[in-house]
């Protein structure tokens, strides 16, 4: 459960970082 939550949070962070990168 924790791993899934962490993975989802990491994916969200990556998406946010990509948007900010542009």
Coordinates of C-alpha atoms in Angstrom, one line a residue:
X1 CA 0.0 0.0 0.0
X2 CA 2.7 2.4 1.0
X3 CA 4.8 1.6 -2.1
X4 CA 1.8 2.2 -4.4
X5 CA 1.1 5.6 -2.7
X6 CA 4.8 6.6 -3.0
X7 CA 4.8 5.6 -6.7
X8 CA 1.7 7.6 -7.4
X9 CA 3.2 10.6 -5.6
X10 CA 6.5 10.3 -7.4
X11 CA 4.6 10.1 -10.8
X12 CA 2.7 13.2 -9.9
X13 CA 5.9 15.0 -8.9
X14 CA 7.5 14.0 -12.2
X15 CA 4.6 15.4 -14.2
X16 CA 4.7 18.6 -12.2
X17 CA 8.4 18.9 -12.8
X18 CA 8.0 18.4 -16.5
X19 CA 5.4 21.1 -16.7
X20 CA 7.6 23.5 -14.7
X21 CA 10.6 22.5 -16.9
X22 CA 8.8 23.8 -20.0

